[in-house]
Short mmCIF file of C-alpha atoms in Angstrom, two decimals:
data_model
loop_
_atom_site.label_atom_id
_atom_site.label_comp_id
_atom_site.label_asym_id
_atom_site.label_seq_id
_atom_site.Cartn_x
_atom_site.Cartn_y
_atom_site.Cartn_z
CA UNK G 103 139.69 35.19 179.39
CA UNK G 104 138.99 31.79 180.07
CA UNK G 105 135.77 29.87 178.87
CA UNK G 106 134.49 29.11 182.41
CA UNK G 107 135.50 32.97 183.90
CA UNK G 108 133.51 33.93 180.53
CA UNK G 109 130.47 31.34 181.43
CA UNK G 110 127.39 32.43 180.95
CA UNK G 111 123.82 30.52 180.95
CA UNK G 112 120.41 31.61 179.48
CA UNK G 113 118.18 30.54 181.66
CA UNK G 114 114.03 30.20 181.49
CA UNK G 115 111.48 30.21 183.79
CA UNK G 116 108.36 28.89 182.65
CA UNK G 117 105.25 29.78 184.97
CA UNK G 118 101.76 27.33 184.45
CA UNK G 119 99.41 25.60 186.13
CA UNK G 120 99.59 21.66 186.28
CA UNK G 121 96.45 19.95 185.77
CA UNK G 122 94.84 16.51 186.63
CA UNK G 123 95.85 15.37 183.14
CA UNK G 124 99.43 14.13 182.89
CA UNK G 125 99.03 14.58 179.35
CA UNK G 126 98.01 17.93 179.03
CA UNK G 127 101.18 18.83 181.47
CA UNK G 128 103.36 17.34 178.89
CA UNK G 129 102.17 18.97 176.52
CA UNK G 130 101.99 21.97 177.85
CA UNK G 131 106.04 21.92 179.05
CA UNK G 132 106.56 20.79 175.12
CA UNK G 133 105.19 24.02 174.09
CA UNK G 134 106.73 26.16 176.87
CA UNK G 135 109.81 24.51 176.29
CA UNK G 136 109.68 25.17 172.08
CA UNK G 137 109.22 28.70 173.44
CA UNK G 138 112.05 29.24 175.60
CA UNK G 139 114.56 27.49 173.43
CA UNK G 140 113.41 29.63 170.24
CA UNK G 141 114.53 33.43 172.38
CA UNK G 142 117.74 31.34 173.52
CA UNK G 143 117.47 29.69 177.04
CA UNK G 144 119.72 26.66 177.43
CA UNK G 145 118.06 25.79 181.06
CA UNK G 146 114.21 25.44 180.97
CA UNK G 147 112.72 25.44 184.73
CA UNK G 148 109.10 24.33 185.41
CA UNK G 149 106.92 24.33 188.74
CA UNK G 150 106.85 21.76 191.72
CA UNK G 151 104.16 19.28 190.99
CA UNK G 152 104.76 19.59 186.89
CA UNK G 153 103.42 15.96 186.08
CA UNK G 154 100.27 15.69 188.06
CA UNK G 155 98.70 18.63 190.58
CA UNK G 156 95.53 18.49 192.67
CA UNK G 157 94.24 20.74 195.26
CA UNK G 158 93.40 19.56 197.19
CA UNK G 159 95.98 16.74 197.63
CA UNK G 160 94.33 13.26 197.61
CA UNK G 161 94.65 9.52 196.90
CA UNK G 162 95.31 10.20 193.38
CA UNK G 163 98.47 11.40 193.39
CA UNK G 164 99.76 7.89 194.31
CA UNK G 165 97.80 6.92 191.59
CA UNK G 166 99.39 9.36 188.70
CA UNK G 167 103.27 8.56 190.50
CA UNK G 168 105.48 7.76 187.65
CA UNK G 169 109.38 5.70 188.34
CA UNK G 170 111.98 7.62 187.29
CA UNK G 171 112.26 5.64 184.17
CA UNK G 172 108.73 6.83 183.19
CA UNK G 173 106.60 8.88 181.33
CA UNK G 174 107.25 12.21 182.03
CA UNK G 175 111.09 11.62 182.39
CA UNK G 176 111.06 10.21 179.13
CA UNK G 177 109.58 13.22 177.67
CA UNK G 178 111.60 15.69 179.39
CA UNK G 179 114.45 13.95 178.35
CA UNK G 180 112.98 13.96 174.49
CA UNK G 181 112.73 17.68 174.65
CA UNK G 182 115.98 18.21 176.08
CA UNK G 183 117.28 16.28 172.93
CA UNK G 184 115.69 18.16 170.45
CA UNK G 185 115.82 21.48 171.69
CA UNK G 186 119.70 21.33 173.17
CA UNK G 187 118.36 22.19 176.46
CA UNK G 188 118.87 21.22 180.04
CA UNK G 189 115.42 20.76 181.83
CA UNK G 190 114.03 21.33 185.26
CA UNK G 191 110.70 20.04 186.56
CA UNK G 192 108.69 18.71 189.32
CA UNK G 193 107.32 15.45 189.37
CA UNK G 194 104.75 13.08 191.18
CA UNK G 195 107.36 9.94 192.05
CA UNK G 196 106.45 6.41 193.30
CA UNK G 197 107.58 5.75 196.85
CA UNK G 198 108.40 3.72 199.61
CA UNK G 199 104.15 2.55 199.82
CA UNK G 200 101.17 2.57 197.91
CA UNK G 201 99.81 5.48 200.22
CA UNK G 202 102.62 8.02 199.64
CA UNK G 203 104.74 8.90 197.22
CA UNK G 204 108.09 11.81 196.70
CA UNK G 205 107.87 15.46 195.28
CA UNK G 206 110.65 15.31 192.85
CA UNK G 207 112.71 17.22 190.88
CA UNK G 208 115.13 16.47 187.89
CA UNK G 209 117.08 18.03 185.78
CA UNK G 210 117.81 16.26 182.37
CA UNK G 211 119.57 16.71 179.14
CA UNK G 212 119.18 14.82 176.41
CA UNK G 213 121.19 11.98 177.26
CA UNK G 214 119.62 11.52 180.74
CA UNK G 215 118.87 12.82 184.15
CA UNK G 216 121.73 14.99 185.70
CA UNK G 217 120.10 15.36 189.28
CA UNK G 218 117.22 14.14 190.86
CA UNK G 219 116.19 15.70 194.35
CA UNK G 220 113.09 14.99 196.86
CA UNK G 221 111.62 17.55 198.82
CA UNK G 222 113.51 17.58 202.45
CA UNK G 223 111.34 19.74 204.70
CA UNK G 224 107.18 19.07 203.63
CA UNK G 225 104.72 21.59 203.91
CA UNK G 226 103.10 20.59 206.91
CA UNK G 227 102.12 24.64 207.77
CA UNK G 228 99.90 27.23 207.18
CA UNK G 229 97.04 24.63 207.64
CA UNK G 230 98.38 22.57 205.35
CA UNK G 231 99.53 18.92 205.72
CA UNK G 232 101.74 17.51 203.10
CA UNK G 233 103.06 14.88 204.53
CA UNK G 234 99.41 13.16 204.57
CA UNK G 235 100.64 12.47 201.20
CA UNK G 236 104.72 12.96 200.61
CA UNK G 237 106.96 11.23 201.57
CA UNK G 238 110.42 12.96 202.76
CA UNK G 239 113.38 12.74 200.85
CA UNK G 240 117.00 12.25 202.47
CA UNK G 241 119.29 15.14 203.09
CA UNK G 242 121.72 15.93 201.16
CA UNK G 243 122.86 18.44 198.18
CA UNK G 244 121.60 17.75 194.79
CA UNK G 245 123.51 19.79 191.72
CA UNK G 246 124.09 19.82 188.22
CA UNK G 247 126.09 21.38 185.83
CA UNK G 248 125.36 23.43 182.32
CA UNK G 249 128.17 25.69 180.39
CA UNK G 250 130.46 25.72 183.46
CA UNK G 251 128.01 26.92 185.91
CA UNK G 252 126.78 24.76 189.37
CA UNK G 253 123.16 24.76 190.00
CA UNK G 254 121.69 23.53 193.16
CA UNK G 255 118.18 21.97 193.42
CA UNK G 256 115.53 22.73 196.45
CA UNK G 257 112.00 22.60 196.62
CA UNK G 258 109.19 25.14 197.56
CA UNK G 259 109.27 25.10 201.19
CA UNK G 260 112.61 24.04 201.76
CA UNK G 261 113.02 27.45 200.75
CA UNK G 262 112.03 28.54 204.03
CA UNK G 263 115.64 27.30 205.72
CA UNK G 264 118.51 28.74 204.71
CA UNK G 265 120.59 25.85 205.79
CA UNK G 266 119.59 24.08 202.67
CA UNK G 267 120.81 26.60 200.14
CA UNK G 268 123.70 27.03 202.21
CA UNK G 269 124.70 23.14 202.07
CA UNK G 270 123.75 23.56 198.12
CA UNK G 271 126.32 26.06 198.18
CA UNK G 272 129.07 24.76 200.03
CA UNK G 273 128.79 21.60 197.03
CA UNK G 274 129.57 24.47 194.91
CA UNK G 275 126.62 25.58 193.76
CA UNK G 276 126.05 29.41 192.33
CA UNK G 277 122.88 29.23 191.56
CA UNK G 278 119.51 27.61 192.98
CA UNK G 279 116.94 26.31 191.22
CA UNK G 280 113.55 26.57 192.71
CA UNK G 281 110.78 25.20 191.59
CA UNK G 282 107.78 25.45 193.73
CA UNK G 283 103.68 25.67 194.14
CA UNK G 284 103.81 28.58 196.47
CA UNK G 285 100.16 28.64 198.02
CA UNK G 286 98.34 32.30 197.99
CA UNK G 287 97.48 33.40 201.63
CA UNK G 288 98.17 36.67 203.60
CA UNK G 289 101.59 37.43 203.37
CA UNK G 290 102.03 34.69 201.36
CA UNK G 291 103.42 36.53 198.15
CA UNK G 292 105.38 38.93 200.51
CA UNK G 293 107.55 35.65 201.85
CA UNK G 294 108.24 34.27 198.84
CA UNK G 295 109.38 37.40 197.04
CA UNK G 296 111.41 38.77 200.19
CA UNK G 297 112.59 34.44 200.69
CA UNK G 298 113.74 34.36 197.50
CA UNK G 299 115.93 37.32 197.61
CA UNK G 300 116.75 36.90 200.99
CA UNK G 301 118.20 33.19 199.62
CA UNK G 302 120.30 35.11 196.60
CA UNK G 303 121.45 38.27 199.14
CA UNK G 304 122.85 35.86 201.70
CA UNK G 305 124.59 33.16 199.65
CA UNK G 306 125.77 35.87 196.58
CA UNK G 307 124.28 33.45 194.08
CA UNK G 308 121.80 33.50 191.50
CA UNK G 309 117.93 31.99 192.58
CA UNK G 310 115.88 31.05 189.66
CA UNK G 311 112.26 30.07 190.92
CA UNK G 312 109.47 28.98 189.08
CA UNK G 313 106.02 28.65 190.28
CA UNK G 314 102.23 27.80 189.63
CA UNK G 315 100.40 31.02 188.77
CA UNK G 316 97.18 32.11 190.39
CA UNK G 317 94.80 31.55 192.14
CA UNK G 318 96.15 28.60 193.50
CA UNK G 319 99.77 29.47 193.75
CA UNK G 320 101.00 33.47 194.07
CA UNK G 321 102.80 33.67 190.73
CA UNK G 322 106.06 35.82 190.73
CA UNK G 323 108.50 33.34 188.87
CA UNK G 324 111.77 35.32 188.92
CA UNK G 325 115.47 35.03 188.10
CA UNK G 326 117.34 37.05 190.90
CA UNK G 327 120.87 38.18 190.82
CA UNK G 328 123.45 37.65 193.33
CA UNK G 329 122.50 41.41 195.03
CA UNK G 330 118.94 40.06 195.09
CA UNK G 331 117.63 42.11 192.20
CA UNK G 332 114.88 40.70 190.01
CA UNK G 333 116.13 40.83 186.49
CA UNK G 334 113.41 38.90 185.39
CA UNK G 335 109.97 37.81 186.24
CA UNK G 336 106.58 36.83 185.35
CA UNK G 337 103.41 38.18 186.83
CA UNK G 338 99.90 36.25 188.27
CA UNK G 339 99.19 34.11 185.15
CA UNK G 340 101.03 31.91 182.65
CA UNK G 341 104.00 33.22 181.22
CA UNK G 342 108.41 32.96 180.82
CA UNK G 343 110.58 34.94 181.88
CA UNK G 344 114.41 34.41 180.73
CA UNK G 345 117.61 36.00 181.94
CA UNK G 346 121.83 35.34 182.16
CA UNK G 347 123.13 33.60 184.70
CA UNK G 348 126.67 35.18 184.40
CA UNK G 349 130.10 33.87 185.97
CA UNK G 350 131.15 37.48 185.89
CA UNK G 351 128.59 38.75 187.91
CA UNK G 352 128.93 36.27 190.44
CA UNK G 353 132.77 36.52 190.74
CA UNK G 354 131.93 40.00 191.44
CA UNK G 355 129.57 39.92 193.81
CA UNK G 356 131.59 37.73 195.73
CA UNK G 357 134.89 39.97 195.61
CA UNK G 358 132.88 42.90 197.01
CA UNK G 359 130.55 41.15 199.29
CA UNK G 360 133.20 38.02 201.07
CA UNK G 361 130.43 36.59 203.08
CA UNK G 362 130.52 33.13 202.35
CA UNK G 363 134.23 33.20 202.93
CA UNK G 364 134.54 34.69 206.35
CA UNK G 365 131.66 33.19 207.79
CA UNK G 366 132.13 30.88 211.15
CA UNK G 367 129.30 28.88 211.67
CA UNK G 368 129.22 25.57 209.63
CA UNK G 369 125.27 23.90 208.52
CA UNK G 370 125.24 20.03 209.75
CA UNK G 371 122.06 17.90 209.68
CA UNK G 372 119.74 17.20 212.87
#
């Protein structure tokens, strides 16, 4: 057997609740990440909004933005280096003016970032308006590799259209990353549980979401197969959850269930 038909990737989910203080958040992933690289994860996934979260959104997040080449990429990038880890977070990032700024995600290893996405579709629903405050990244797939396995990178919301995990997928991806601040509300943790699984069932790839816990967000980091069963998960409050991503069980999936390969319709932008 080949190394990359034998890949497989520990991955973590780390569930907390960003604060006002940028420090604390560091510190906070520094512990979480200690944590999950001591039981074996080599992928450590944090929230949406991991280096600065208020709710309710106001001026100060343009305030707390960080460049790229800042803080909290710094220190991600510091822990990924000691620990032999790839790392996953949201970030506050400057933008195009002093009013707004992007909801960013990177993934980094110790020698740098390996993907950087911005939040496509804004949450601007459910009487919410975050593009008061975000500004909307371009379209397009963002992925990264670890141990022979593509993972693709969306954002909260965006997990609301397939299309983008389908155009993550069609760049190869086969598993998506999600990290998110999924806001309580009726229904609320009914969507994201049945969305997340809905996003594994139809693609036959792994989803591995991370979230803020409650009361502000609903909780329920997972890892979810490529059938769409949980096979790991956190509760309501702080916590990490860590399960395989496995080559095997993709391949599988995908020899029973064809449906990316005899499907007809093809996902192009608007």
């Amino acid at each position: 057997m080949t190394e990359t038909a034998s890949a497989a990737v520990p991955v973590a989910v780390c569930q907390f609740a960003p604060t006002a203080s940028r420090e604390g958040n560091r510190d906070r992933i520094a512990a979480m990440t200690v944590e999950a690289a001591s039981r074996g994860a080599r992928l450590v996934v944090f929230p949406e909004y991991s280096s600065y979260f208020v709710n309710p959104m106001d001026e100060t997040l343009a305030a707390n933005a960080e460049a790229l080449e800042g803080e909290f990429v710094s220190t991600l990038t510091a822990l990924a280096a000691d620990h032999g880890v790839v790392i996953v977070a949201g970030l506050v990032e400057r933008a195009s003016d002093a009013r707004h700024v992007h909801n960013t995600v990177v993934a980094v290893r110790g020698d740098g970032i390996l993907a950087t996405y911005r939040k496509q579709h804004l949450y601007d629903a459910f009487g919410q308006t975050e593009s008061d405050w975000i500004e909307a990244g371009e379209l397009g797939p963002a992925t990264f590799e670890v141990a022979g396995i593509r993972f693709g990178l969306l954002t909260c919301y965006d997990l609301r259209f397939p299309e983008v995990a389908r155009t993550l997928v069609d760049a190869g991806a086969e598993a998506l990353v999600v990290p998110a601040e999924w806001v309580r509300g009726p229904l609320k943790e009914h969507h994201w549980t049945t969305l997340l699984a809905a996003r594994a069932i139809e693609n036959t790839t792994y989803v591995v979401a991370a979230d803020h816990p409650t009361p502000v967000g609903v909780g329920h980091s997972q890892i979810i197969d490529p059938q769409g069963v949980v096979i790991a998960g956190v509760g309501v409050h702080d916590g990490i959850a860590i399960a395989a991503v496995e080559r095997a069980a993709i391949d599988r999936v995908r020899e029973t269930n064809p449906s990316l390969r005899v499907r007809r319709y093809a996902v192009t932008p608007r």
